[in-house]
XYZ file of N, CA and C in Angstrom:
279
model
N 0.445 -1.507 0.068
C 0.207 -0.005 -0.173
C 0.829 1.539 0.091
N 0.352 2.131 -0.887
C 1.504 3.436 -1.160
C 1.641 4.474 0.434
N 2.367 4.880 0.619
C 2.394 6.015 1.463
C 1.400 7.150 1.454
N 1.159 7.409 0.347
C 0.107 8.248 -0.096
C -1.531 7.670 0.375
N -1.701 6.456 0.122
C -2.974 5.962 0.033
C -2.905 5.848 1.935
N -2.070 5.621 2.485
C -1.727 5.392 3.816
C -2.048 6.676 4.562
N -1.726 7.641 4.589
C -1.819 8.835 5.012
C -3.301 9.402 4.708
N -3.972 8.931 3.444
C -5.140 9.586 3.265
C -6.331 8.268 3.859
N -5.957 7.342 4.309
C -6.597 7.033 4.970
C -6.651 7.139 6.327
N -5.217 7.689 6.990
C -5.595 7.931 8.323
C -6.314 9.226 8.396
N -5.973 10.301 7.813
C -6.637 11.447 7.491
C -8.005 11.148 7.539
N -8.812 10.519 6.907
C -9.867 9.990 6.503
C -10.455 9.835 8.103
N -9.399 8.764 8.602
C -10.541 7.951 10.084
C -10.316 9.051 11.006
N -9.491 9.753 11.158
C -9.164 11.201 11.982
C -10.189 12.155 12.069
N -10.597 12.336 10.728
C -11.400 13.323 10.704
C -12.800 12.829 10.846
N -13.042 11.475 10.537
C -14.635 10.859 11.116
C -14.672 10.825 12.529
N -13.365 10.204 13.338
C -13.230 10.208 14.646
C -13.589 11.431 15.292
N -13.090 12.551 14.616
C -13.140 13.824 15.404
C -14.703 14.293 15.285
N -15.221 14.167 14.189
C -16.581 14.428 13.693
C -17.619 13.495 14.840
N -17.289 12.240 15.058
C -17.850 11.564 16.158
C -17.947 12.054 17.272
N -16.532 12.515 17.897
C -16.269 13.106 19.003
C -17.215 14.387 19.442
N -17.399 15.422 18.365
C -17.861 16.644 18.427
C -19.504 16.041 18.948
N -20.080 15.033 18.215
C -21.079 14.495 18.629
C -21.593 13.885 19.605
N -20.351 13.211 20.412
C -20.533 12.573 21.436
C -20.641 13.926 22.541
N -19.446 15.242 22.290
C -19.566 15.989 23.402
C -20.639 16.775 23.410
N -21.647 17.023 22.138
C -22.594 17.469 22.423
C -23.575 16.884 23.399
N -23.529 15.303 23.009
C -24.456 14.728 24.081
C -24.250 14.637 25.057
N -22.982 14.558 25.481
C -22.871 14.414 26.976
C -23.313 15.783 27.474
N -22.748 16.565 26.936
C -22.970 18.077 27.415
C -24.464 18.143 27.829
N -25.324 17.707 26.956
C -26.838 17.897 26.876
C -26.952 17.106 28.215
N -26.545 15.882 28.211
C -26.675 14.927 29.221
C -26.835 15.221 30.880
N -25.273 16.105 30.776
C -25.265 16.456 32.035
C -25.740 17.635 32.859
N -25.651 18.364 31.663
C -26.178 19.991 32.269
C -27.675 20.089 31.925
N -28.242 19.550 30.896
C -29.428 19.470 30.545
C -29.714 20.630 29.587
N -28.746 21.367 29.270
C -28.946 22.371 28.511
C -27.859 22.104 26.796
N -28.364 22.842 25.707
C -27.396 22.152 24.572
C -26.029 23.004 24.493
N -24.854 22.137 24.046
C -23.583 22.821 24.361
C -23.408 24.083 23.945
N -22.506 25.008 24.209
C -22.453 26.197 23.926
C -22.440 26.209 22.185
N -22.448 27.130 21.387
C -22.521 27.074 19.890
C -20.992 28.028 19.642
N -20.533 28.756 20.372
C -19.458 29.545 20.251
C -18.956 29.820 21.808
N -18.021 29.155 22.252
C -17.463 29.014 23.636
C -16.810 30.397 23.953
N -16.401 31.058 22.869
C -15.899 32.219 22.962
C -16.707 33.508 23.027
N -17.756 33.270 23.012
C -18.485 34.541 23.280
C -18.845 34.845 24.639
N -18.369 36.393 24.779
C -18.372 36.976 26.031
C -19.655 36.733 26.605
N -20.744 36.527 26.250
C -22.103 36.110 26.794
C -22.217 34.774 27.784
N -21.277 33.791 27.418
C -21.393 32.230 28.141
C -20.489 32.506 28.989
N -21.065 32.167 30.334
C -20.148 32.309 31.404
C -19.199 31.447 31.192
N -17.832 32.164 32.203
C -16.577 31.575 31.993
C -16.301 30.254 32.376
N -16.689 29.834 33.344
C -16.564 28.383 33.755
C -17.350 27.436 32.996
N -18.526 27.724 32.430
C -19.261 27.084 31.434
C -18.049 26.868 30.210
N -17.816 27.674 29.773
C -16.933 28.034 28.705
C -15.497 26.991 28.578
N -15.177 27.171 29.815
C -13.633 26.347 30.527
C -14.066 24.735 30.180
N -15.255 24.307 30.810
C -15.497 23.185 31.152
C -15.798 22.609 29.700
N -16.401 23.628 28.669
C -17.010 22.709 27.562
C -15.733 22.495 26.830
N -14.693 23.133 26.945
C -13.535 23.179 26.081
C -12.708 22.334 26.618
N -12.969 21.830 28.095
C -11.918 20.789 28.412
C -12.764 19.210 27.850
N -13.475 19.265 28.015
C -14.396 18.067 27.547
C -14.120 17.957 25.843
N -14.792 18.809 25.142
C -14.003 18.786 23.855
C -13.129 18.537 23.552
N -11.787 19.464 24.660
C -10.565 18.755 24.173
C -10.532 17.372 24.058
N -10.563 16.883 25.641
C -9.983 15.498 25.954
C -10.800 14.732 24.760
N -12.298 14.756 24.624
C -12.807 13.903 23.694
C -12.477 13.831 22.225
N -12.061 15.054 21.841
C -11.749 14.799 20.322
C -10.309 14.474 20.129
N -9.452 14.890 21.353
C -7.920 13.906 21.266
C -7.949 12.765 21.420
N -8.684 12.159 22.506
C -8.627 10.622 22.595
C -9.447 10.013 21.072
N -10.365 10.544 20.391
C -11.014 9.908 19.447
C -9.743 10.136 18.280
N -9.202 11.252 17.931
C -8.010 11.307 17.031
C -7.174 10.323 17.290
N -6.619 10.017 18.767
C -5.355 9.256 18.967
C -5.582 7.830 18.544
N -7.208 7.152 18.683
C -7.496 6.099 18.811
C -7.465 5.501 17.418
N -8.323 6.531 16.521
C -8.281 6.487 15.068
C -7.119 6.419 14.213
N -6.028 7.077 14.897
C -4.920 6.981 13.957
C -4.201 5.710 14.537
N -4.342 5.345 15.744
C -3.617 3.874 15.948
C -4.436 3.043 15.519
N -5.716 2.806 15.357
C -6.278 1.539 14.567
C -6.198 1.953 13.328
N -5.871 2.998 12.616
C -5.794 3.067 10.958
C -4.324 2.389 10.765
N -3.440 2.554 11.551
C -1.985 2.306 11.468
C -1.634 0.627 11.471
N -2.770 0.101 12.576
C -2.853 -1.403 12.826
C -3.419 -1.776 11.177
N -4.541 -1.353 10.911
C -5.002 -1.804 9.501
C -3.669 -1.549 8.372
N -3.444 -0.865 8.293
C -2.701 -0.359 7.098
C -1.204 -1.552 7.840
N -0.743 -1.459 8.476
C 0.500 -2.399 8.774
C 0.004 -3.731 8.375
N -0.966 -4.367 8.949
C -1.598 -6.005 8.494
C -1.989 -6.103 6.869
N -2.387 -4.885 6.528
C -2.451 -5.131 4.647
C -1.248 -5.203 3.952
N -0.112 -4.237 4.554
C 1.166 -4.145 4.085
C 1.978 -5.074 4.312
N 1.911 -5.654 5.506
C 2.683 -6.574 5.741
C 4.333 -6.040 6.437
N 3.646 -4.964 6.816
C 4.784 -4.492 7.888
C 4.235 -4.158 9.159
N 5.373 -3.664 9.949
C 4.960 -3.553 11.622
C 4.386 -2.613 11.834
N 3.371 -1.815 13.015
C 2.762 -0.807 12.889
C 3.935 0.447 13.196
N 5.124 0.104 13.598
C 6.511 1.112 14.424
C 6.612 1.731 12.744
N 6.591 0.716 11.555
C 6.893 1.356 10.452
C 6.093 2.021 9.742
N 4.971 1.700 9.673
C 3.817 2.774 9.111
C 3.618 3.867 10.075
N 4.024 3.848 11.143
C 3.735 5.208 11.960
C 4.936 6.145 11.819
N 6.035 5.569 11.601
C 7.259 6.587 10.993
C 7.030 6.933 9.182
N 6.654 5.866 8.745
C 6.260 6.478 7.303
C 5.210 7.574 7.173
N 4.322 8.005 7.987
C 3.105 8.224 7.673
C 2.984 9.625 8.476
N 3.921 9.621 9.338
C 3.805 10.634 10.458
C 5.670 11.813 9.822
């Protein structure tokens, strides 16, 4: 499998994971607070504590989803190409 294809697959997986994480963030926020998630946490009309809490939650979930997607796509690409995951990670990064 070509290096370009591997990078494209990894980017696609990361983008999909980020989108799913955003939806999970919105759902978690609504479940915990009972309110919709802030559309723009930088808006001065939103309470500072709420903006910080949302930033921490969304950053953690998006970061975790991206890391998991990257790891799993590396495993799939490594298996398909017969290389070790470390070799694939070194080639795509």
